[in-house]
Short mmCIF file of C-alpha atoms and ligand atoms in Angstrom, two decimals:
data_model
loop_
_atom_site.label_atom_id
_atom_site.label_comp_id
_atom_site.label_asym_id
_atom_site.label_seq_id
_atom_site.Cartn_x
_atom_site.Cartn_y
_atom_site.Cartn_z
CA MET A 298 16.83 28.23 -49.54
CA HIS A 299 16.51 27.36 -45.87
CA VAL A 300 15.55 31.11 -45.11
CA MET A 301 12.75 30.76 -47.75
CA ARG A 302 11.26 27.47 -46.43
CA THR A 303 11.24 28.74 -42.73
CA LEU A 304 9.58 32.04 -44.13
CA THR A 305 6.83 29.92 -45.91
CA LEU A 306 6.23 27.60 -43.19
CA GLY A 307 6.05 30.67 -40.75
CA ARG A 308 3.44 32.25 -42.86
CA LEU A 309 1.49 29.16 -43.15
CA PHE A 310 1.44 28.33 -39.45
CA PRO A 311 -1.31 30.41 -38.44
CA ILE A 312 -3.61 28.87 -41.09
CA ILE A 313 -2.55 25.41 -40.21
CA LEU A 314 -3.37 26.14 -36.55
CA LEU A 315 -6.66 27.59 -37.39
CA CYS A 316 -7.61 24.61 -39.51
CA SER A 317 -6.71 22.14 -36.82
CA LEU A 318 -8.65 24.03 -34.30
CA CYS A 319 -11.54 24.13 -36.68
CA SER A 320 -11.54 20.42 -37.27
CA VAL A 321 -11.36 19.90 -33.23
CA VAL A 322 -14.41 22.15 -32.86
CA ILE A 323 -16.25 20.53 -35.77
CA TRP A 324 -15.37 17.01 -34.24
CA ILE A 325 -16.63 17.98 -30.78
CA TYR A 326 -19.77 19.55 -32.00
CA HIS A 327 -20.54 16.39 -34.19
CA PHE A 328 -19.78 13.93 -31.43
CA ASN A 329 -22.14 15.96 -29.05
CA ASN A 330 -24.94 16.04 -31.58
CA ASN A 331 -24.76 12.29 -32.24
CA VAL A 332 -24.56 11.24 -28.69
CA MET A 333 -26.38 13.95 -26.41
CA PRO A 334 -30.12 13.79 -26.80
CA GLN A 335 -31.37 17.26 -27.52
CA PRO A 336 -34.37 18.75 -25.49
CA SER A 337 -37.53 18.84 -27.44
CA ASN A 338 -37.68 22.63 -26.73
CA GLY A 339 -34.59 22.99 -29.15
CA ILE A 340 -32.74 25.10 -26.40
CA PRO A 341 -29.07 23.55 -26.47
CA GLN A 342 -28.28 22.03 -22.97
CA LYS A 343 -25.66 23.76 -21.10
CA ARG A 344 -22.46 21.68 -21.03
CA ALA A 345 -19.45 24.04 -21.30
CA GLU A 346 -18.39 23.30 -17.73
CA LYS A 347 -18.36 19.57 -18.18
CA PRO A 348 -14.94 17.72 -18.30
CA PHE A 349 -14.18 16.21 -21.76
CA TRP A 350 -14.88 12.49 -21.00
CA ARG A 351 -18.53 13.31 -20.07
CA ILE A 352 -19.41 14.34 -23.58
CA GLY A 353 -19.83 10.78 -24.47
CA ASP A 354 -22.21 9.98 -21.41
CA ASN A 355 -24.69 7.60 -23.09
CA VAL A 356 -22.26 5.39 -24.85
CA LEU A 357 -20.00 5.21 -21.71
CA ILE A 358 -22.80 4.68 -19.45
CA ALA A 359 -24.05 1.67 -21.50
CA LYS A 360 -20.51 0.24 -21.88
CA ALA A 361 -20.11 0.64 -18.02
CA LEU A 362 -23.49 -1.14 -17.28
CA GLU A 363 -22.65 -4.00 -19.83
CA ASN A 364 -21.27 -6.05 -16.78
CA TYR A 365 -23.50 -4.77 -14.18
CA SER A 366 -25.88 -6.91 -12.35
CA ASP A 367 -28.05 -6.01 -9.26
CA LYS A 368 -28.09 -9.73 -8.47
CA TRP A 369 -24.59 -10.04 -7.13
CA LYS A 370 -23.17 -12.97 -5.53
CA LYS A 371 -19.83 -13.16 -3.83
CA HIS A 372 -17.48 -15.50 -5.55
CA GLU A 373 -15.38 -16.69 -2.64
CA ALA A 374 -12.56 -18.31 -4.70
CA ASN A 375 -12.05 -15.18 -6.83
CA PHE A 376 -12.34 -12.79 -3.68
CA THR A 377 -9.68 -14.83 -2.00
CA ARG A 378 -7.39 -14.86 -4.96
CA PHE A 379 -7.51 -11.24 -5.67
CA ARG A 380 -7.09 -10.31 -2.11
CA SER A 381 -4.21 -12.56 -1.73
CA LEU A 382 -2.55 -11.15 -4.79
CA LEU A 383 -3.09 -7.62 -3.50
CA SER A 384 -1.87 -8.30 0.10
CA SER A 385 1.18 -10.08 -1.13
CA LYS A 386 2.06 -6.84 -3.21
CA CYS A 387 0.91 -4.19 -0.96
CA HIS A 388 0.45 -5.41 2.74
CA ALA A 389 -2.02 -2.66 3.65
CA VAL A 390 -2.57 -3.93 7.04
CA SER A 391 1.07 -3.35 8.06
CA LYS A 392 2.11 -0.79 5.59
CA ALA A 393 -0.97 1.46 4.64
CA VAL A 394 -0.29 3.92 7.61
CA VAL A 395 3.07 5.26 8.60
CA THR A 396 3.87 3.54 11.97
CA GLN A 397 6.95 3.03 14.18
CA ASN A 398 6.92 -0.50 13.12
CA ASN A 399 7.34 0.26 9.46
CA THR A 400 9.32 3.39 9.66
CA LYS A 401 12.67 3.56 11.54
CA LEU A 402 14.01 6.44 13.37
CA GLY A 403 16.59 8.13 11.33
CA SER A 404 15.32 6.66 8.01
CA ASN A 405 13.99 8.51 5.05
CA VAL A 406 10.38 9.03 3.96
CA ASN A 407 10.04 9.21 0.11
CA TYR A 408 7.35 11.36 -1.18
CA ASP A 409 5.07 9.43 -3.48
CA GLY A 410 3.35 12.34 -5.58
CA GLN A 411 6.56 14.10 -6.65
CA SER A 412 10.25 13.77 -6.72
CA ARG A 413 11.74 15.81 -4.07
CA LYS A 414 14.22 15.54 -1.23
CA PRO A 415 13.08 12.84 1.18
CA LEU A 416 11.97 13.81 4.73
CA LYS A 417 14.27 12.45 7.57
CA VAL A 418 12.46 10.76 10.29
CA THR A 419 13.36 12.60 13.41
CA GLN A 420 12.71 11.88 16.99
CA ALA A 421 9.93 14.53 17.03
CA LEU A 422 8.21 12.85 13.93
CA PHE A 423 8.96 9.24 15.10
CA ASN A 424 7.28 10.22 18.36
CA ILE A 425 3.95 11.05 16.80
CA LEU A 426 3.57 7.86 15.00
CA PRO A 427 1.48 4.91 16.06
CA LYS A 428 3.52 1.96 17.41
CA GLU A 429 1.50 -0.51 15.11
CA HIS A 430 -1.03 -0.50 12.44
CA PRO A 431 -4.22 1.03 13.71
CA PHE A 432 -6.83 -1.13 12.02
CA GLY A 433 -7.75 -2.94 15.18
CA ASN A 434 -9.38 -6.31 14.05
CA ALA A 435 -7.85 -6.02 10.47
CA THR A 436 -10.26 -8.39 9.13
CA TRP A 437 -13.85 -6.85 9.45
CA GLU A 438 -16.71 -8.93 8.39
CA SER A 439 -18.29 -6.16 6.16
CA CYS A 440 -17.01 -2.93 5.06
CA ALA A 441 -18.70 -0.04 3.18
CA VAL A 442 -16.68 2.30 1.19
CA VAL A 443 -18.62 5.52 0.61
CA GLY A 444 -17.50 7.69 -2.41
CA ASN A 445 -19.18 10.99 -2.54
CA GLY A 446 -20.91 10.61 -6.13
CA GLY A 447 -24.03 12.26 -6.79
CA ILE A 448 -25.63 8.84 -7.24
CA LEU A 449 -26.12 8.62 -3.39
CA ALA A 450 -28.48 11.42 -3.62
CA ASN A 451 -32.11 10.04 -2.89
CA SER A 452 -30.60 6.60 -2.68
CA SER A 453 -31.93 5.68 0.93
CA CYS A 454 -28.76 3.84 1.47
CA GLY A 455 -27.91 5.41 4.84
CA GLU A 456 -29.32 2.45 6.78
CA GLU A 457 -27.53 -0.13 4.79
CA ILE A 458 -24.15 1.65 5.13
CA ASN A 459 -24.63 2.27 8.94
CA LEU A 460 -25.10 -1.55 9.22
CA ALA A 461 -21.50 -2.38 7.93
CA GLN A 462 -18.93 -3.13 10.62
CA PHE A 463 -16.26 -0.62 9.02
CA VAL A 464 -17.43 2.50 7.25
CA ILE A 465 -14.80 4.18 5.20
CA ARG A 466 -15.47 7.78 3.74
CA CYS A 467 -13.51 10.15 1.62
CA ASN A 468 -12.37 13.63 1.98
CA LEU A 469 -14.33 14.87 5.08
CA PRO A 470 -17.82 14.77 3.40
CA PRO A 471 -20.83 16.38 5.16
CA LEU A 472 -22.80 14.04 7.06
CA ASP A 473 -25.55 16.21 8.70
CA LYS A 474 -29.31 15.38 9.08
CA ARG A 475 -30.00 16.38 5.39
CA TYR A 476 -27.98 13.58 4.07
CA GLU A 477 -28.28 10.87 6.84
CA LYS A 478 -31.06 8.94 5.03
CA ASP A 479 -28.98 8.54 1.94
CA VAL A 480 -25.39 8.18 3.30
CA GLY A 481 -25.72 7.31 7.11
CA ASN A 482 -23.83 8.62 9.83
CA LYS A 483 -21.36 6.09 11.10
CA THR A 484 -17.43 6.60 10.18
CA ASN A 485 -14.67 4.55 11.13
CA LEU A 486 -12.15 5.77 8.89
CA VAL A 487 -12.18 9.21 6.91
CA THR A 488 -9.55 10.75 4.51
CA ALA A 489 -8.68 14.44 4.37
CA ASN A 490 -7.02 15.82 1.33
CA PRO A 491 -4.78 18.77 2.67
CA SER A 492 -6.27 20.91 -0.11
CA ILE A 493 -9.38 20.99 2.04
CA LEU A 494 -7.45 22.10 5.04
CA LEU A 495 -5.94 24.89 3.01
CA GLU A 496 -9.19 26.08 1.40
CA LYS A 497 -11.65 25.64 4.27
CA TYR A 498 -9.60 26.09 7.36
CA SER A 499 -6.86 28.68 6.38
CA GLY A 500 -4.40 25.87 6.40
CA LEU A 501 -4.87 25.69 10.22
CA MET A 502 -2.92 29.10 10.66
CA GLU A 503 -5.75 30.83 12.15
CA ARG A 504 -8.57 29.64 14.43
CA ARG A 505 -8.53 26.08 14.93
CA ARG A 506 -12.19 25.66 16.48
CA PRO A 507 -14.07 25.68 13.05
CA PHE A 508 -11.93 22.64 12.10
CA LEU A 509 -12.30 20.81 15.30
CA GLU A 510 -16.13 21.29 15.19
CA SER A 511 -16.48 20.17 11.61
CA LEU A 512 -14.91 17.03 12.65
CA ARG A 513 -17.57 16.27 15.37
CA PRO A 514 -19.62 14.06 13.02
CA TYR A 515 -16.82 11.61 12.42
CA GLY A 516 -16.58 10.75 16.21
CA GLN A 517 -13.55 8.96 16.96
CA ALA A 518 -12.83 7.58 13.54
CA LEU A 519 -9.33 7.35 12.06
CA LEU A 520 -8.59 10.70 10.31
CA LEU A 521 -6.16 9.50 7.38
CA LEU A 522 -3.83 12.42 6.09
CA PRO A 523 -1.76 11.84 2.95
CA ALA A 524 1.03 14.00 4.43
CA PHE A 525 3.88 12.69 2.36
CA SER A 526 2.57 12.63 -1.10
CA TYR A 527 3.47 16.09 -2.00
CA GLY A 528 5.85 18.49 -0.10
CA GLN A 529 3.00 21.19 0.46
CA ASN A 530 0.82 18.31 2.41
CA THR A 531 3.35 17.94 5.08
CA ALA A 532 3.27 20.94 7.10
CA VAL A 533 -0.56 21.40 7.05
CA SER A 534 -1.06 17.77 8.08
CA LEU A 535 1.20 18.00 11.05
CA ARG A 536 -0.62 21.19 12.16
CA ALA A 537 -4.05 18.91 11.78
CA PHE A 538 -2.35 16.24 13.96
CA TYR A 539 -1.26 18.73 16.68
CA THR A 540 -4.52 20.44 16.52
CA LEU A 541 -6.49 17.18 17.19
CA GLU A 542 -3.69 15.93 19.77
CA ASP A 543 -3.66 19.19 21.79
CA LEU A 544 -7.26 20.55 21.56
CA GLY A 545 -9.43 17.58 20.64
CA SER A 546 -11.45 15.39 22.98
CA ASN A 547 -13.44 12.44 21.73
CA SER A 548 -12.11 13.57 18.17
CA PRO A 549 -10.86 11.51 15.24
CA LEU A 550 -7.34 9.97 15.59
CA PRO A 551 -5.01 11.45 13.00
CA VAL A 552 -2.76 9.03 11.08
CA PHE A 553 -0.60 9.45 7.89
CA LEU A 554 -0.98 7.50 4.73
CA ASN A 555 2.21 5.86 3.94
CA PRO A 556 3.78 6.83 0.71
CA ASP A 557 5.43 3.47 0.07
CA TYR A 558 1.95 1.98 0.27
CA LEU A 559 0.78 4.45 -2.24
CA ARG A 560 3.67 3.65 -4.58
CA THR A 561 3.21 -0.17 -4.45
CA LEU A 562 -0.54 0.20 -4.87
CA SER A 563 -0.13 2.60 -8.04
CA ASN A 564 2.07 -0.08 -9.52
CA PHE A 565 -0.39 -2.84 -8.69
CA TRP A 566 -3.02 -0.97 -10.60
CA ARG A 567 -0.60 0.24 -13.29
CA GLU A 568 0.28 -3.54 -14.02
CA ARG A 569 -3.30 -3.99 -14.51
CA GLY A 570 -3.59 -1.29 -17.19
CA LEU A 571 -4.60 1.76 -15.08
CA ASN A 572 -2.43 4.51 -16.55
CA SER A 573 -3.50 7.53 -14.53
CA VAL A 574 -0.66 9.33 -12.53
CA ARG A 575 -2.02 7.83 -9.29
CA PRO A 576 -5.25 6.15 -7.99
CA SER A 577 -8.04 8.37 -6.77
CA THR A 578 -8.85 8.30 -3.06
CA GLY A 579 -11.78 6.20 -3.93
CA LEU A 580 -9.63 3.48 -5.51
CA ILE A 581 -7.15 3.58 -2.70
CA MET A 582 -9.96 2.99 -0.10
CA ALA A 583 -11.56 0.36 -1.93
CA SER A 584 -8.15 -1.47 -2.33
CA LEU A 585 -7.49 -0.76 1.50
CA ALA A 586 -11.03 -2.34 2.07
CA LEU A 587 -10.23 -5.54 0.14
CA GLU A 588 -7.37 -6.48 2.28
CA ILE A 589 -8.98 -5.45 5.60
CA CYS A 590 -12.51 -6.67 5.05
CA SER A 591 -14.15 -10.00 4.14
CA ASN A 592 -17.03 -8.28 2.37
CA VAL A 593 -16.51 -5.01 0.48
CA HIS A 594 -19.43 -2.89 -0.47
CA LEU A 595 -18.95 0.32 -2.61
CA TYR A 596 -21.55 3.07 -2.47
CA GLY A 597 -21.40 6.59 -4.12
CA PHE A 598 -19.15 5.26 -6.99
CA TRP A 599 -20.49 6.41 -10.40
CA PRO A 600 -18.50 8.69 -12.37
CA PHE A 601 -21.17 9.82 -14.75
CA SER A 602 -23.33 12.93 -14.98
CA LYS A 603 -26.48 10.84 -15.43
CA HIS A 604 -28.25 8.06 -13.47
CA PRO A 605 -27.83 4.74 -14.77
CA TYR A 606 -31.49 4.06 -14.27
CA GLY A 607 -33.77 6.68 -15.65
CA ASN A 608 -31.06 8.68 -17.02
CA GLN A 609 -31.87 11.84 -15.09
CA PRO A 610 -28.95 14.16 -14.49
CA ILE A 611 -27.16 13.79 -11.15
CA PRO A 612 -24.87 16.42 -9.34
CA ASN A 613 -21.25 15.74 -9.03
CA HIS A 614 -21.40 15.06 -5.26
CA TYR A 615 -24.17 13.94 -3.17
CA TYR A 616 -23.99 17.51 -1.44
CA ASP A 617 -22.94 19.86 -4.16
CA ASN A 618 -22.35 20.00 -8.02
CA ARG A 619 -18.71 21.20 -7.86
CA GLU A 620 -16.20 19.85 -10.32
CA SER A 621 -13.06 18.43 -8.96
CA LYS A 622 -10.17 20.63 -10.37
CA LYS A 623 -7.41 18.27 -10.89
CA ASN A 624 -7.90 15.75 -13.44
CA VAL A 625 -4.85 13.50 -12.52
CA HIS A 626 -7.17 10.30 -12.21
CA SER A 627 -8.85 8.56 -14.85
CA MET A 628 -12.31 8.02 -13.30
CA PRO A 629 -14.04 6.21 -16.00
CA THR A 630 -10.91 3.74 -16.47
CA GLU A 631 -10.81 3.25 -12.69
CA PHE A 632 -14.51 2.48 -12.69
CA GLU A 633 -14.25 -0.09 -15.51
CA HIS A 634 -11.88 -2.04 -13.17
CA LEU A 635 -14.01 -1.86 -10.24
CA MET A 636 -16.96 -3.03 -12.48
CA ASN A 637 -15.05 -6.18 -13.55
CA LEU A 638 -14.42 -6.85 -9.78
CA HIS A 639 -18.11 -6.57 -9.32
CA LYS A 640 -18.83 -8.90 -12.19
CA GLN A 641 -16.27 -11.45 -10.68
CA GLY A 642 -17.81 -11.42 -7.38
CA VAL A 643 -14.96 -9.64 -5.74
CA ILE A 644 -16.42 -6.39 -4.74
CA ARG A 645 -19.96 -5.18 -4.72
CA ILE A 646 -20.90 -1.92 -6.19
CA HIS A 647 -24.17 -0.66 -5.24
CA LEU A 648 -26.21 1.67 -7.69
CA GLY A 649 -29.83 2.95 -7.47
CA GLU A 650 -31.81 2.84 -4.46
CA CYS A 651 -31.25 0.69 -1.31
CA GLN A 652 -34.13 -1.40 0.07
CA PRO A 653 -35.19 -0.63 3.50
CA THR A 654 -33.50 -3.02 5.89
CA HIS A 655 -35.93 -4.47 8.73
CA ASN A 656 -33.91 -5.50 11.75
C1 NAG B 709 -17.24 -6.55 -19.82
O1 NAG B 709 -16.74 -7.87 -19.52
C2 NAG B 709 -16.10 -8.22 -20.67
C3 NAG B 709 -15.60 -9.79 -20.33
O2 NAG B 709 -15.06 -9.97 -19.03
C4 NAG B 709 -14.64 -7.49 -20.96
O3 NAG B 709 -14.01 -7.89 -22.07
C5 NAG B 709 -15.13 -6.08 -21.25
O4 NAG B 709 -14.16 -5.26 -21.17
C6 NAG B 709 -15.99 -5.57 -19.90
N1 NAG B 709 -16.58 -4.25 -20.12
C7 NAG B 709 -16.37 -3.24 -19.29
C8 NAG B 709 -17.02 -1.97 -19.72
O5 NAG B 709 -15.78 -3.37 -18.27
C1 NAG B 710 5.92 -5.11 12.28
O1 NAG B 710 6.99 -5.23 11.25
C2 NAG B 710 7.22 -6.51 10.86
C3 NAG B 710 8.38 -6.66 9.94
O2 NAG B 710 9.09 -5.40 9.70
C4 NAG B 710 5.99 -7.36 10.43
O3 NAG B 710 6.35 -8.60 10.15
C5 NAG B 710 5.05 -7.21 11.41
O4 NAG B 710 3.79 -7.73 11.02
C6 NAG B 710 4.76 -5.86 12.07
N1 NAG B 710 3.74 -5.74 12.89
C7 NAG B 710 2.60 -5.13 13.07
C8 NAG B 710 1.81 -5.26 13.96
O5 NAG B 710 2.35 -4.33 11.94
C1 NAG B 711 -13.30 -9.20 14.05
O1 NAG B 711 -13.46 -9.93 13.00
C2 NAG B 711 -14.29 -10.95 13.12
C3 NAG B 711 -14.42 -11.92 11.80
O2 NAG B 711 -14.49 -11.01 10.81
C4 NAG B 711 -15.76 -10.63 13.48
O3 NAG B 711 -16.45 -11.88 13.73
C5 NAG B 711 -15.67 -10.10 14.81
O4 NAG B 711 -16.97 -9.48 15.06
C6 NAG B 711 -14.72 -8.76 14.71
N1 NAG B 711 -14.52 -8.11 15.86
C7 NAG B 711 -14.73 -6.65 16.02
C8 NAG B 711 -14.49 -6.25 17.47
O5 NAG B 711 -15.31 -6.05 15.25
C1 NAG B 712 -26.43 8.43 14.01
O1 NAG B 712 -27.81 8.73 14.11
C2 NAG B 712 -28.46 8.10 15.23
C3 NAG B 712 -30.10 8.49 15.01
O2 NAG B 712 -30.11 9.67 14.42
C4 NAG B 712 -28.03 8.28 16.47
O3 NAG B 712 -28.65 7.70 17.42
C5 NAG B 712 -26.37 8.10 16.32
O4 NAG B 712 -25.93 8.35 17.60
C6 NAG B 712 -25.81 8.67 15.32
N1 NAG B 712 -24.31 8.08 15.30
C7 NAG B 712 -23.22 8.88 15.00
C8 NAG B 712 -22.10 8.12 14.96
O5 NAG B 712 -23.35 10.08 14.88
C1 NAG B 713 -33.87 14.20 -4.83
O1 NAG B 713 -35.14 14.30 -4.32
C2 NAG B 713 -35.58 15.70 -4.30
C3 NAG B 713 -37.11 15.68 -3.77
O2 NAG B 713 -37.76 14.58 -4.49
C4 NAG B 713 -35.43 16.41 -5.57
O3 NAG B 713 -35.84 17.77 -5.39
C5 NAG B 713 -34.00 16.36 -5.95
O4 NAG B 713 -33.83 17.04 -7.20
C6 NAG B 713 -33.56 14.86 -6.04
N1 NAG B 713 -32.03 14.85 -6.22
C7 NAG B 713 -31.54 14.08 -7.16
C8 NAG B 713 -30.14 14.22 -7.49
O5 NAG B 713 -32.15 13.25 -7.88
C1 NAG B 714 -10.40 -11.97 -10.65
C2 NAG B 714 -10.67 -13.61 -10.82
O1 NAG B 714 -9.86 -14.31 -10.16
N1 NAG B 714 -11.48 -13.99 -11.70
C3 NAG B 714 -11.78 -15.53 -11.96
C4 NAG B 714 -13.13 -15.68 -11.11
O2 NAG B 714 -13.43 -17.11 -11.53
C5 NAG B 714 -13.70 -17.50 -12.80
C6 NAG B 714 -13.95 -18.92 -13.00
O3 NAG B 714 -14.67 -19.21 -11.72
C7 NAG B 714 -12.48 -17.07 -13.58
O4 NAG B 714 -12.49 -17.26 -14.95
C8 NAG B 714 -11.79 -15.77 -13.34
O5 NAG B 714 -10.67 -15.30 -14.01
#
């Protein structure tokens, strides 16, 4: 009896599998046809390489814009309330960066992105940590957090971004003349994902000069390295640190993102319904800015493949159209949270073109 049933199920299994695959395919096809406008020449649009959540673009875009207004006004009470809440949980000013003040000699650093053996703070590691938080003023009048979204292409926002007191950029984006009009050229803090160091600079195991030269556009900005998120980040981040310390001049100041801060920040957003594994760099930087700046402006944050006005396709980044590989972040959900903060007058999201400034 038992053997019989197993056999029957065993025979049926390929058919069941085939059927469920079919219905998924049919569903995707149907969904696409309902939502994606077909070009009039009847040639289907290429979309094979798009991530799944991009399928529903038009619907999601309309939903995302539901709460967006260009006529934004800061709501002081809301801003203060949200910032106090964030500061009381996350303490970015004293915690965002690993310092001698928040990390004792001989203590353990616990990785935030994976469970693995903690790292002992040796004398050598302790010695390279800054004494105190490196944010200088700690309250900047205005901050621009510049995401790398394709929405910045042709935005003419460069001048406006440069006018912010403190400019934050993500993952060593290109800043050369081609982009200056749209993204500006001022940087006070820039993050560097170790994967970029591994891919573009041979993990800094070979020549160091290309790395040093590529950092020139950021001047003496803080270079924020997530050295203690995953085990594989640590050695390459330390090599970046020593490269800059030993060979750099007028180069960025390398500091390490604090995994304790990232953990409390993840919890903060998780309590507000964000269920991704961890926040994206963009959300981390926006959160940091909310604690260290009185006015927070976001540029280049728009996770869709079409422009909110005009509906024209936009590339994934302002400088290229590469897909990001990992999908541990839930971009549209993060964006929804930021949009809600925009609506409540806490943070200002800039979409579309910037007006010329005349000062
Ligand atoms: C828009 O705002 C309303 C009311 O605050 C909220 O219920 C809704 O979820 C928001 N929509 C989006 C897409 O954020
Ligand atoms: C140093 O740490 C103490 C508590 O650990 C904290 O109250 C203080 O604000 C920190 N100072 C700086 C400059 O980060
Ligand atoms: C420090 O912050 C205050 C208040 O936000 C601002 O007026 C001042 O210009 C800032 N100082 C520097 C050096 O940026
Ligand atoms: C930005 O560009 C302007 C004009 O091209 C130049 O004067 C300035 O030095 C640049 N600033 C930085 C930080 O590169
Ligand atoms: C930006 O403008 C240039 C020149 O008009 C155009 O070729 C390009 O497609 C535009 N890029 C985007 C993303 O709109
Ligand atoms: C985030 C936040 O505090 N939002 C509040 C903004 O202010 C309005 C009323 O003024 C409240 O309803 C929101 O909850």
